[in-house]
Short mmCIF file of C-alpha atoms in Angstrom, two decimals:
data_model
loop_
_atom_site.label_atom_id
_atom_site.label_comp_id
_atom_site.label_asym_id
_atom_site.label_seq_id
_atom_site.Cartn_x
_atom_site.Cartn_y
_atom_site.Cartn_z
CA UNK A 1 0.00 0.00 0.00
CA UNK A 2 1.56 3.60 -1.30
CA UNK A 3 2.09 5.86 1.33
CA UNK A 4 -1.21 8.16 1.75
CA UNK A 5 1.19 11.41 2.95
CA UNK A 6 4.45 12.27 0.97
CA UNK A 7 7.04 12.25 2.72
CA UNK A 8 7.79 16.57 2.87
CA UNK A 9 4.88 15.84 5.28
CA UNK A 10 7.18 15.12 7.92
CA UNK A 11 8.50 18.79 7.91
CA UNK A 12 5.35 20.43 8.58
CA UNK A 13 5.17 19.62 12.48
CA UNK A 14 8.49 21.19 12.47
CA UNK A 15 7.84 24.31 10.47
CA UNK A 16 5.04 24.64 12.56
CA UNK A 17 7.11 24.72 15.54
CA UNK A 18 9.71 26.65 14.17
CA UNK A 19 7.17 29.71 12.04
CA UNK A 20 4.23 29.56 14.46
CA UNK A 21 6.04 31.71 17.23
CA UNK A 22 7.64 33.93 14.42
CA UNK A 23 4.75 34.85 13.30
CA UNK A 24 2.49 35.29 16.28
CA UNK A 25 5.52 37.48 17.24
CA UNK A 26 5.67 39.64 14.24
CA UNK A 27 1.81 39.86 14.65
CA UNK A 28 1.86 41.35 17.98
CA UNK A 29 5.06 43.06 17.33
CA UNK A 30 3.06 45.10 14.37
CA UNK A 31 0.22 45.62 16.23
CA UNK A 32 1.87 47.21 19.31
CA UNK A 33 4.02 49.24 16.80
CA UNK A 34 1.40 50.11 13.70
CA UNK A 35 -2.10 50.26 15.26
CA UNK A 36 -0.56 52.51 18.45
CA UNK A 37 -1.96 56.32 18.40
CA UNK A 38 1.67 56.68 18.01
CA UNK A 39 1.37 55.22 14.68
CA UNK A 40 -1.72 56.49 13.45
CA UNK A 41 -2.09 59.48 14.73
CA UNK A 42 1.47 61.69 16.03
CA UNK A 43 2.62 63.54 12.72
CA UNK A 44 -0.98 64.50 11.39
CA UNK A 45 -0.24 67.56 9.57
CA UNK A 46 -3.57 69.00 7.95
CA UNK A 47 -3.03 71.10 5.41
CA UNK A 48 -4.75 74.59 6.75
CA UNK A 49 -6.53 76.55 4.14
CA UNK A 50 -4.50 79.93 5.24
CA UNK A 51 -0.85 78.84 5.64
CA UNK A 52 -0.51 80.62 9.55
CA UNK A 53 2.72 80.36 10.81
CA UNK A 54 2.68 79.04 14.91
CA UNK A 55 6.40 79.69 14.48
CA UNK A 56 6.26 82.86 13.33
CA UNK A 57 3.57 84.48 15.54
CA UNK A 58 3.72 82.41 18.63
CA UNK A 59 7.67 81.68 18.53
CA UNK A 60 9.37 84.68 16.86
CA UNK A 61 6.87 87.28 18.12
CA UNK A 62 6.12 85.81 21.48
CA UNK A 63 2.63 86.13 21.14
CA UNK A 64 1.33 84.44 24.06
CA UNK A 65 -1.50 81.06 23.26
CA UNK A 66 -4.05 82.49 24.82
CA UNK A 67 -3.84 86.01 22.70
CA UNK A 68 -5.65 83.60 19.97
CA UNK A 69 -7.33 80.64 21.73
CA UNK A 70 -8.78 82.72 24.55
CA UNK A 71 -11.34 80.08 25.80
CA UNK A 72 -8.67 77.80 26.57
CA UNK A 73 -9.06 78.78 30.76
CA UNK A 74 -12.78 78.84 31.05
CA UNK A 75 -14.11 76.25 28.39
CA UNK A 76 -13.72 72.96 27.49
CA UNK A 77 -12.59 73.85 24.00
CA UNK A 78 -9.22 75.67 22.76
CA UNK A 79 -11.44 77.53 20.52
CA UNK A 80 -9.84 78.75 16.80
CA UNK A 81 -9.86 82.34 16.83
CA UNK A 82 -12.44 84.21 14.85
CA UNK A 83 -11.51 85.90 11.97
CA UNK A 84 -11.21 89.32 13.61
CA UNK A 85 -8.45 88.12 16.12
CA UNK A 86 -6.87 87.75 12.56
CA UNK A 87 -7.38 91.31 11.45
CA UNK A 88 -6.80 92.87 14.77
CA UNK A 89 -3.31 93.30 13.18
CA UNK A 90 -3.85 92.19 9.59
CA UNK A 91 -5.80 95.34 9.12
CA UNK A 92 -2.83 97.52 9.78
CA UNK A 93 0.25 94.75 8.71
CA UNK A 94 0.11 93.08 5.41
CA UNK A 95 -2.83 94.88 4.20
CA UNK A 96 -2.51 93.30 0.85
CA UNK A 97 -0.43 90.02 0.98
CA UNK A 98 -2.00 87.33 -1.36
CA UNK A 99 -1.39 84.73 1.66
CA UNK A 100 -3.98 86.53 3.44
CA UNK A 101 -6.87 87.23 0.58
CA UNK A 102 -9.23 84.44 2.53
CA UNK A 103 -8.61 86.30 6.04
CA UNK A 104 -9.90 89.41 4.03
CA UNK A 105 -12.82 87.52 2.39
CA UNK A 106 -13.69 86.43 5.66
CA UNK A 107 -13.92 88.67 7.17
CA UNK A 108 -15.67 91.17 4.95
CA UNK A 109 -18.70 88.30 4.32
CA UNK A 110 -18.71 86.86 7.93
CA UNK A 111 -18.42 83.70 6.68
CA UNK A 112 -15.67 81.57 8.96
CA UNK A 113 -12.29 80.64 7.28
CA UNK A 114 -12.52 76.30 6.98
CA UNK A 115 -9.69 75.59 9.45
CA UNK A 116 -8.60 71.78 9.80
CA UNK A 117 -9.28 70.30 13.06
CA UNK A 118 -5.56 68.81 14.38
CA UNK A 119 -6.13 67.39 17.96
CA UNK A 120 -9.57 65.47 17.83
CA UNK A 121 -10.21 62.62 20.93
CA UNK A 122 -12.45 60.05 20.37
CA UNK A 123 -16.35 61.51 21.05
CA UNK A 124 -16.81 59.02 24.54
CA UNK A 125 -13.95 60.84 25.81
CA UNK A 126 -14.63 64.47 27.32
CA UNK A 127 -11.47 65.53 28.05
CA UNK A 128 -11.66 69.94 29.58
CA UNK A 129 -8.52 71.83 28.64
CA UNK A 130 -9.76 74.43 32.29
CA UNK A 131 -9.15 72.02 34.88
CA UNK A 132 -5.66 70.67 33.38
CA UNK A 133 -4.78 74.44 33.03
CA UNK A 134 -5.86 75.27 36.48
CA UNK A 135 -4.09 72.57 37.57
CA UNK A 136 -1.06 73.62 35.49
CA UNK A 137 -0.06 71.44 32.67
CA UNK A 138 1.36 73.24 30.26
CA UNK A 139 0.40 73.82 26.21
CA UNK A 140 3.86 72.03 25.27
CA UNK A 141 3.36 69.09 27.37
CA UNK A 142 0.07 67.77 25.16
CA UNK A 143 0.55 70.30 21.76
CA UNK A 144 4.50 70.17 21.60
CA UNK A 145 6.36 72.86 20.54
CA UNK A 146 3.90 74.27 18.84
CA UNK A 147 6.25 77.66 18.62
CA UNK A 148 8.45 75.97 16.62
CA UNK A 149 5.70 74.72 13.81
CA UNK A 150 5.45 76.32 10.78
CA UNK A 151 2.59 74.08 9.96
CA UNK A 152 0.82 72.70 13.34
CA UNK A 153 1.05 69.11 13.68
CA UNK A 154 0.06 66.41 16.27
CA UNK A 155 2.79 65.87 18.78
CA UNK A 156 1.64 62.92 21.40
CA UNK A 157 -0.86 60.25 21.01
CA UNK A 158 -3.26 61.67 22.64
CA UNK A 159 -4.17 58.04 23.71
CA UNK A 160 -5.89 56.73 26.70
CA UNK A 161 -2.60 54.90 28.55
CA UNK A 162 -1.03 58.12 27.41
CA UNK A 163 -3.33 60.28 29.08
CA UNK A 164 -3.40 57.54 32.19
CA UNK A 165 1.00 57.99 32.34
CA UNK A 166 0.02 61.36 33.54
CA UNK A 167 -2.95 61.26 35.98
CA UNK A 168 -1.22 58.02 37.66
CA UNK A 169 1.81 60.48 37.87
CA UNK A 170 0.95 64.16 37.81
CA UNK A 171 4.06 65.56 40.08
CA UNK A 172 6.65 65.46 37.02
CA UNK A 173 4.02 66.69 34.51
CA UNK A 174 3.32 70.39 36.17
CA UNK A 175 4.53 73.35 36.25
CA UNK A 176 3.96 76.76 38.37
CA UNK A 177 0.45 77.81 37.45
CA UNK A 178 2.33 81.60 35.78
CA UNK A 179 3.83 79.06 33.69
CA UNK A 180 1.80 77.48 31.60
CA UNK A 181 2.37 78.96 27.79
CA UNK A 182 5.72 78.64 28.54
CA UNK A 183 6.97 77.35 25.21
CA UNK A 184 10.30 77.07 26.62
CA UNK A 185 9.88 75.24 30.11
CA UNK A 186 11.86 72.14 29.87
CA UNK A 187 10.25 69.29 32.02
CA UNK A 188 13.76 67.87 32.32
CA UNK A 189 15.51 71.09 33.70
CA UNK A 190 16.61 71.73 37.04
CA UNK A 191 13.80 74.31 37.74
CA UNK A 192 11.26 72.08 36.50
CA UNK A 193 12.67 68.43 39.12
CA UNK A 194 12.81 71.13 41.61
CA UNK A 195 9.25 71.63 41.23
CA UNK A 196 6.89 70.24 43.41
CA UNK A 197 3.05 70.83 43.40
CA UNK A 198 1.96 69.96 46.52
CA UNK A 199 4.47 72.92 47.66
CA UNK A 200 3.22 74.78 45.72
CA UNK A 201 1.57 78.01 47.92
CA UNK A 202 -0.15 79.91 44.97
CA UNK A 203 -1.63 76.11 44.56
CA UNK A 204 -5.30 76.35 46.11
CA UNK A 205 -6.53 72.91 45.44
CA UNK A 206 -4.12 69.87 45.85
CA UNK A 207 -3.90 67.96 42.63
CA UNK A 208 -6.03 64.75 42.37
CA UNK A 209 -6.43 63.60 38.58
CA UNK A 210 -9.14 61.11 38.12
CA UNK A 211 -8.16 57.48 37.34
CA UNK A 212 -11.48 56.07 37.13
CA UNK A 213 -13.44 55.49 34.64
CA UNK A 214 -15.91 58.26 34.66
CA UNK A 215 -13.26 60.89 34.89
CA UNK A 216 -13.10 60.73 31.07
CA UNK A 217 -15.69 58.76 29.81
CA UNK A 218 -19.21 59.94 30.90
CA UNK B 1 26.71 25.24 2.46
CA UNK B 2 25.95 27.93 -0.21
CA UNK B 3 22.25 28.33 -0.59
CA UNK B 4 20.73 30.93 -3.07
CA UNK B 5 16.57 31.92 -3.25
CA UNK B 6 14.27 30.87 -5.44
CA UNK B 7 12.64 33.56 -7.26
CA UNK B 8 9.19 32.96 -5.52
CA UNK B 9 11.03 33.60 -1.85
CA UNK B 10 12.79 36.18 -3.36
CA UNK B 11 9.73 38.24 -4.41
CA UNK B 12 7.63 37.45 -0.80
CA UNK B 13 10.59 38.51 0.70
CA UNK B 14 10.59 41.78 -1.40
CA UNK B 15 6.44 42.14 -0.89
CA UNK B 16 6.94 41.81 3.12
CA UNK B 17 9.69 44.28 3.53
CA UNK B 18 7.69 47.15 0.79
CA UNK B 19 4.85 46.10 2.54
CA UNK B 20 6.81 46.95 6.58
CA UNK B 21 8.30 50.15 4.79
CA UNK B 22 5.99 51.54 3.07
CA UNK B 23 3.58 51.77 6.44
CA UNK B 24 6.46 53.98 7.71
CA UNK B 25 7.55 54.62 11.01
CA UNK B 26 6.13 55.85 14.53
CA UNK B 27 5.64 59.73 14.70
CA UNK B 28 6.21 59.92 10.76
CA UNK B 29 4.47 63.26 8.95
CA UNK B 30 1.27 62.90 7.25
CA UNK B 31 -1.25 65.49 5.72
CA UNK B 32 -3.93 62.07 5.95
CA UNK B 33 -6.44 62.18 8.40
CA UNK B 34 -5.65 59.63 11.15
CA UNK B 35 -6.43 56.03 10.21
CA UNK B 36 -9.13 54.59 13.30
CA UNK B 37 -8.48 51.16 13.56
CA UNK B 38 -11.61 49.76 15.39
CA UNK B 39 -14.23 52.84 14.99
CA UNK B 40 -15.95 51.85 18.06
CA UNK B 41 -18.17 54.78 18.82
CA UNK B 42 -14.85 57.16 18.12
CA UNK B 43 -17.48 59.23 15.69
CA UNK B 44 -20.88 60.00 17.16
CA UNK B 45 -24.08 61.69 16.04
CA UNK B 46 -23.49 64.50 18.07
CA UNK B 47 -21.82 68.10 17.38
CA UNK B 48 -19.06 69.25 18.84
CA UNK B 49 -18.29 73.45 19.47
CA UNK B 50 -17.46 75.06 15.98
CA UNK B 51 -17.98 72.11 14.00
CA UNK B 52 -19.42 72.27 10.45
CA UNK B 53 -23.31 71.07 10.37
CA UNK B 54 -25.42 71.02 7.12
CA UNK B 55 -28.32 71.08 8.21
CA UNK B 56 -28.23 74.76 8.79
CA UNK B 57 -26.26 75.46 5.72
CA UNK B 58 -29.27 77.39 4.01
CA UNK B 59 -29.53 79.91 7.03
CA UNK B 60 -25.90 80.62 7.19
CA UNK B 61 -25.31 80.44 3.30
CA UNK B 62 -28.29 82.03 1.73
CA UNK B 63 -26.96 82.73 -1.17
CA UNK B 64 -25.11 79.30 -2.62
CA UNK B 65 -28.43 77.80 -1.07
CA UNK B 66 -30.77 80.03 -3.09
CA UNK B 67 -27.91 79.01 -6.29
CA UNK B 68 -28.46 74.95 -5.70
CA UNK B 69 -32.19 75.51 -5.21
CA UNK B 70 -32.12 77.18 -8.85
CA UNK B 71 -30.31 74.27 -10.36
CA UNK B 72 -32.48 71.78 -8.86
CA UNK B 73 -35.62 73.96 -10.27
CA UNK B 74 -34.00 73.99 -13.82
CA UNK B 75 -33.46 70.05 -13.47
CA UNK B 76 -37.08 69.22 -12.21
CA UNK B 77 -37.71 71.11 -15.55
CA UNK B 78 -36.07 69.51 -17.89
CA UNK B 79 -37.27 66.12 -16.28
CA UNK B 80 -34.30 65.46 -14.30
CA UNK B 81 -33.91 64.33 -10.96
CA UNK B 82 -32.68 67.01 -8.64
CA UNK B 83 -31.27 64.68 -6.42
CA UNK B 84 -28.55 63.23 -8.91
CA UNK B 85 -27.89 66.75 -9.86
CA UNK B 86 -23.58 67.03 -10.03
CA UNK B 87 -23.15 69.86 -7.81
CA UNK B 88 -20.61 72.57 -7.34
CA UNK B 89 -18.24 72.81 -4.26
CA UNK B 90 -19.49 74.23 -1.54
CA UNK B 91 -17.29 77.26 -0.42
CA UNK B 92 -19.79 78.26 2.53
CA UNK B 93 -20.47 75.68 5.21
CA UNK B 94 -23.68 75.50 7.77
CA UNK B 95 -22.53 75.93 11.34
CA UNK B 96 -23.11 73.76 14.23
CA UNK B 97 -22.87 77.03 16.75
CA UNK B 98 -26.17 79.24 16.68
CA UNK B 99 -26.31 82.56 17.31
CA UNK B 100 -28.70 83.86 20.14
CA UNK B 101 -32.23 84.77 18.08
CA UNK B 102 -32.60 88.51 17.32
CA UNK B 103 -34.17 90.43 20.54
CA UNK B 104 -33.63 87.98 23.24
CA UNK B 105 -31.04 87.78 25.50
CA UNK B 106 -30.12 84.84 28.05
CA UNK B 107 -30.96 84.46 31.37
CA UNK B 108 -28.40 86.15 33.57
CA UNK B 109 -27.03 87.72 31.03
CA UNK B 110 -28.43 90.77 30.78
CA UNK B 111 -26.46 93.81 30.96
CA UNK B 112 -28.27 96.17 32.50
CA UNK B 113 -25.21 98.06 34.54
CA UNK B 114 -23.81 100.52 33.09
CA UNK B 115 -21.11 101.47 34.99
CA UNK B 116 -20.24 97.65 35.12
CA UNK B 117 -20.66 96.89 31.48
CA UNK B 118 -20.20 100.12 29.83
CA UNK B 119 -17.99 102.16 32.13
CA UNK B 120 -20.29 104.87 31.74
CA UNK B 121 -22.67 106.67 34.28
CA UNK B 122 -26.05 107.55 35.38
CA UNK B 123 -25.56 111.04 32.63
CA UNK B 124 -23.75 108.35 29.92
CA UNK B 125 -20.58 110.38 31.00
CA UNK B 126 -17.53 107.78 30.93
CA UNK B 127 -16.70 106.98 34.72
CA UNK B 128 -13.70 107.17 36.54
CA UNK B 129 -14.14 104.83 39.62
CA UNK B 130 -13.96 101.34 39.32
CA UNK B 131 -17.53 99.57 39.74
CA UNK B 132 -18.58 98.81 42.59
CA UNK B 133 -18.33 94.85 43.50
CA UNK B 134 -14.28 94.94 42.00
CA UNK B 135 -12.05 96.23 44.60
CA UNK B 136 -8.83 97.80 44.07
CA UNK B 137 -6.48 95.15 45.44
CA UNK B 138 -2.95 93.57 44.47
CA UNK B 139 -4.68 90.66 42.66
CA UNK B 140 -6.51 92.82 40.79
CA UNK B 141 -3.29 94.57 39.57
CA UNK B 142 -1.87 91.04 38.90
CA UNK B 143 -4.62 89.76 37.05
CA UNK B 144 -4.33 92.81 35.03
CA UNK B 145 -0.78 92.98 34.31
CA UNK B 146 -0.86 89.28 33.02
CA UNK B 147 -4.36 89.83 30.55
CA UNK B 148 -2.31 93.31 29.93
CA UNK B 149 0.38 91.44 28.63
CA UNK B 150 -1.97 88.67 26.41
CA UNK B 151 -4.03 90.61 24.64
CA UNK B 152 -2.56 94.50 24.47
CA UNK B 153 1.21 94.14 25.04
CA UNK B 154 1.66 92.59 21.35
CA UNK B 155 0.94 96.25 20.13
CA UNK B 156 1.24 98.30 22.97
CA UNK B 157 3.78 96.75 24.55
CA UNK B 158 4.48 95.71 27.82
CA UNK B 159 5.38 99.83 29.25
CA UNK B 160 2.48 100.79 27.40
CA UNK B 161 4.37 103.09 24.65
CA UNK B 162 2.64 101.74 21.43
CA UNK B 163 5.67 100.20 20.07
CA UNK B 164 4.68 96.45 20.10
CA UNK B 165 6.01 93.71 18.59
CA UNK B 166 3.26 93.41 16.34
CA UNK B 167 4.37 97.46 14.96
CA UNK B 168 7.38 96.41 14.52
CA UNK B 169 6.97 93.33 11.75
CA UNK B 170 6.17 92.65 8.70
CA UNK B 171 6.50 96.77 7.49
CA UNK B 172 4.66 98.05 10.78
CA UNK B 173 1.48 99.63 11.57
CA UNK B 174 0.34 102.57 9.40
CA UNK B 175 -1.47 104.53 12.23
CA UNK B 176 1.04 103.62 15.49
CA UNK B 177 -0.63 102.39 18.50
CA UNK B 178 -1.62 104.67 21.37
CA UNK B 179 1.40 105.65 23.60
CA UNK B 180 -1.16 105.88 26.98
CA UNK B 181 1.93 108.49 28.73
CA UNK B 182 0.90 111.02 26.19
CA UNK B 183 -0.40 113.82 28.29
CA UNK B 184 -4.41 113.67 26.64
CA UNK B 185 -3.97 109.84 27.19
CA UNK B 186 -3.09 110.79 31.31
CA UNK B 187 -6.31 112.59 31.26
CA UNK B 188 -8.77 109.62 30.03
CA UNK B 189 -11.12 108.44 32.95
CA UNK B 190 -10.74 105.19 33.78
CA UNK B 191 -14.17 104.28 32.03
CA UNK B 192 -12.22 105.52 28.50
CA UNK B 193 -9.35 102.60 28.57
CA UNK B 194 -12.68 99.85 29.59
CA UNK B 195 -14.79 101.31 26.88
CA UNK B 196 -11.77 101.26 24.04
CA UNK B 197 -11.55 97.65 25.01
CA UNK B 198 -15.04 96.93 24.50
CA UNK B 199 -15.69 98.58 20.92
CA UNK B 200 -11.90 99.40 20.07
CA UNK B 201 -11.33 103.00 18.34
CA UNK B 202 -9.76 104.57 15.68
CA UNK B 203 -7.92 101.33 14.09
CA UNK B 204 -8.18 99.28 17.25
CA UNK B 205 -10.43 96.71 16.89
CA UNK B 206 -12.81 95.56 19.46
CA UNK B 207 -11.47 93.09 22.09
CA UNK B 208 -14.61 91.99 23.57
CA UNK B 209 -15.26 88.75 21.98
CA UNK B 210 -11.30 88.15 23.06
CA UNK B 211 -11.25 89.61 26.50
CA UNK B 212 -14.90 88.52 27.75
CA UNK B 213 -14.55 88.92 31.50
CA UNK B 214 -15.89 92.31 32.51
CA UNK B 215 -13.60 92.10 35.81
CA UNK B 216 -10.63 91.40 33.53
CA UNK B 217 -11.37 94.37 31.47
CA UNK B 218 -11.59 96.45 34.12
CA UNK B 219 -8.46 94.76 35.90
CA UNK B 220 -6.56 96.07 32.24
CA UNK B 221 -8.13 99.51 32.81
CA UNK B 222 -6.29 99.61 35.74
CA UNK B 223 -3.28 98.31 34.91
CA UNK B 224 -2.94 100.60 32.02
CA UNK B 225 -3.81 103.45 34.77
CA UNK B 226 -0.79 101.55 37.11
CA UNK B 227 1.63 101.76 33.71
CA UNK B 228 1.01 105.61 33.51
CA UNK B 229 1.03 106.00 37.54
CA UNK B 230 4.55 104.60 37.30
CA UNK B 231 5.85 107.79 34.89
CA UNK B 232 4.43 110.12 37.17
CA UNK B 233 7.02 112.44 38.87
CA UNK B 234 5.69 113.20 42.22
CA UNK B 235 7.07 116.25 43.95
CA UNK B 236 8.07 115.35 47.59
CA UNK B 237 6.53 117.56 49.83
CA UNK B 238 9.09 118.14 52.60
CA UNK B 239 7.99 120.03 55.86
#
């Protein structure tokens, strides 16, 4: 009686044995690496339909964040300027730069510029930019250097065991509460490990981030 | 042992490392939207502030509404179906935000207080007190040095002489900034610097929508009054 299984058979237990854990480990191995936020999501660079320059205004000027995205302390939402924040100085510098046409247009019909959303969470997670301000984490920590972007782009993952590194260790993450559009603070500098919170007198509430689930998702 | 590929292995092998590189690295730049995975519920039927909504896009763009409603007449006419109708771009977008309607105002939100809201008095007259309810105190200076330093120091600059940064760029201003030391700037009530924040003058735009806190207006009003207090000479009375 002929053989029923040729004999290259024999091999497959062993190629089993041998590919099996290779390629369960590239699998996980590309899904910790390719489906993170870190992956997906850090380096989003929309383009904007006016090309504003973060670097120019907020780094080489100085202008501080909150000049622009005045909500940021009393609302959930960063909000994008309105067009007049634009002409507040456009109206007097740059009266007739090309770049700036759709600022003009804008603002003579009333009808808002399209800006690109950048930084969007998931919608089950309400995150509030006035408590992490109050409790002083600073633009740069989340945004990056924005003052060094000539086009804005997504710096951190913006991820929930991102966002849990942070509440489960808040001490290393703030900064004195004058400090917060700091572009330049440097979380590793001396000032910055001499820093404690909970020391802090101008502090009025001691700093307890939520790490349960309803601190985030309502 | 020499071994050498077959051109089969060869060409996975080739597939599997375009495939790894071409998916890039962590961090890498991309004008592409973010790619979700597992959706979940990551999108929801809800609005957030200053999104886009279409279903207000006729109120807030009357007129490319009123051009689409003309195409989709002419189509009905000619026996077409409006609905399959290739339209253009939209360059006007509907807006999830609504304004308050006409005439009403919200509940606790009505500014009836003049001196408060408008810095004026009783007789209109700008005042020159600070309302009553914010007290002159050392946090109130604070609080008005730092919005100071937001929202008017990028053209007035941080002493107050009208020489900015902003004035200084991109071929400068053509009417300068106020310098609040000159002498008819000294004499302004305090009501004047709160009221030129509220509905701007000359080529100052308002700074209402930017600076909405009444009590941090007023804290600017008199920190602009502390700026020009501190070029004061005071003669020394000796006895």
């Amino acid at each position: 009686m002929p053989a029923i299984f040729p004999r290259w058979t024999n091999k497959i237990p062993l190629a089993i044995a041998v590919l099996g854990p290779l390629v369960g480990a590239g699998v996980i191995f590309g899904v910790w690496y390719y489906w993170s936020p870190e992956f997906t999501d850090v380096g989003y660079r929309p383009e904007q339909p006016v090309s504003f320059s973060h670097k120019l205004h907020a780094g080489d000027m100085g202008l501080d964040c909150r000049y622009c995205h005045n909500t940021v302390e009393v609302a959930a939402k960063a909000a994008i300027p309105p067009t007049q924040t634009c002409m507040n100085c456009h109206s007097l510098v740059k009266t007739d730069s090309p770049k700036l046409k759709k600022v003009r247009d804008s603002y003579e019909s009333g009808k808002p510029i399209p800006w690109v959303r950048v930084h969007q969470l998931p919608d089950y997670a309400f995150f509030d930019h006035r408590p992490h301000l109050a409790a002083g984490v600073g633009c740069s920590t989340c945004h990056g250097r924005i003052d060094q972007m000539t086009v804005v782009q997504m710096d951190q993952p913006l991820s929930m065991g991102w966002c849990l590194d942070c509440h489960r260790d808040p001490d290393n993450n703030l900064r004195p509460l004058d400090r917060i559009t700091d572009m330049n603070w440097d979380p590793h500098s001396e000032e910055a490990l001499a820093y404690n919170p909970n020391e802090d007198p101008e502090r009025k509430r001691k700093v307890v981030p939520p790490e349960h689930c309803s601190g985030c998702h309502r | 042992m020499r071994t050498s590929l077959k051109p089969t292995q060869l060409f996975a092998a080739a597939c599997l490392a375009a495939g790894v590189l071409a998916s890039g690295c962590q961090g890498n730049r991309s004008e592409a939207p973010p790619v979700h995975i597992w959706h979940n519920m990551d999108f929801q039927n809800k609005l957030d502030p200053q999104e886009e909504y279409d279903f207000f896009f006729a109120i807030d763009c009357p007129e490319e509404a009123a051009k689409i409603a003309e195409l989709k007449a002419k189509a009905v006419a000619h026996g077409h179906n409006p609905d399959h109708l290739p339209l253009p771009e939209k360059t006007c977008r509907g807006r999830a935000m609504r304004n308050a309607p006409a005439g009403t105002v919200a509940r606790g939100h009505l500014k009836n207080d003049d001196h408060l809201y408008k810095g004026r008095g009783p007789d209109g007259r700008l005042v020159d007190e600070l309302p009553k309810g914010i007290v002159l105190s050392e946090e109130l200076l604070n609080r008005g040095e730092e919005r100071y330093n937001i929202y008017c120091q990028p053209c007035h600059d941080y002493a107050g002489t009208g020489q900015g940064i902003a004035t200084r760029r991109g071929g400068g201003f053509a009417v300068q900034p106020a310098n609040f030391h000159e002498d008819k700037f000294r004499a302004m009530p305090l009501g004047h610097f709160y009221d030129v924040i509220v509905n701007g003058k000359g080529t100052m735009l308002p700074y209402a929508a930017q600076i909405v806190s009444v009590e941090d207006r007023w804290a600017i009003a008199a920190w602009v009054r502390t700026l020009q207090q501190s070029r004061t000479t005071v003669a020394m009375g000796g006895k």
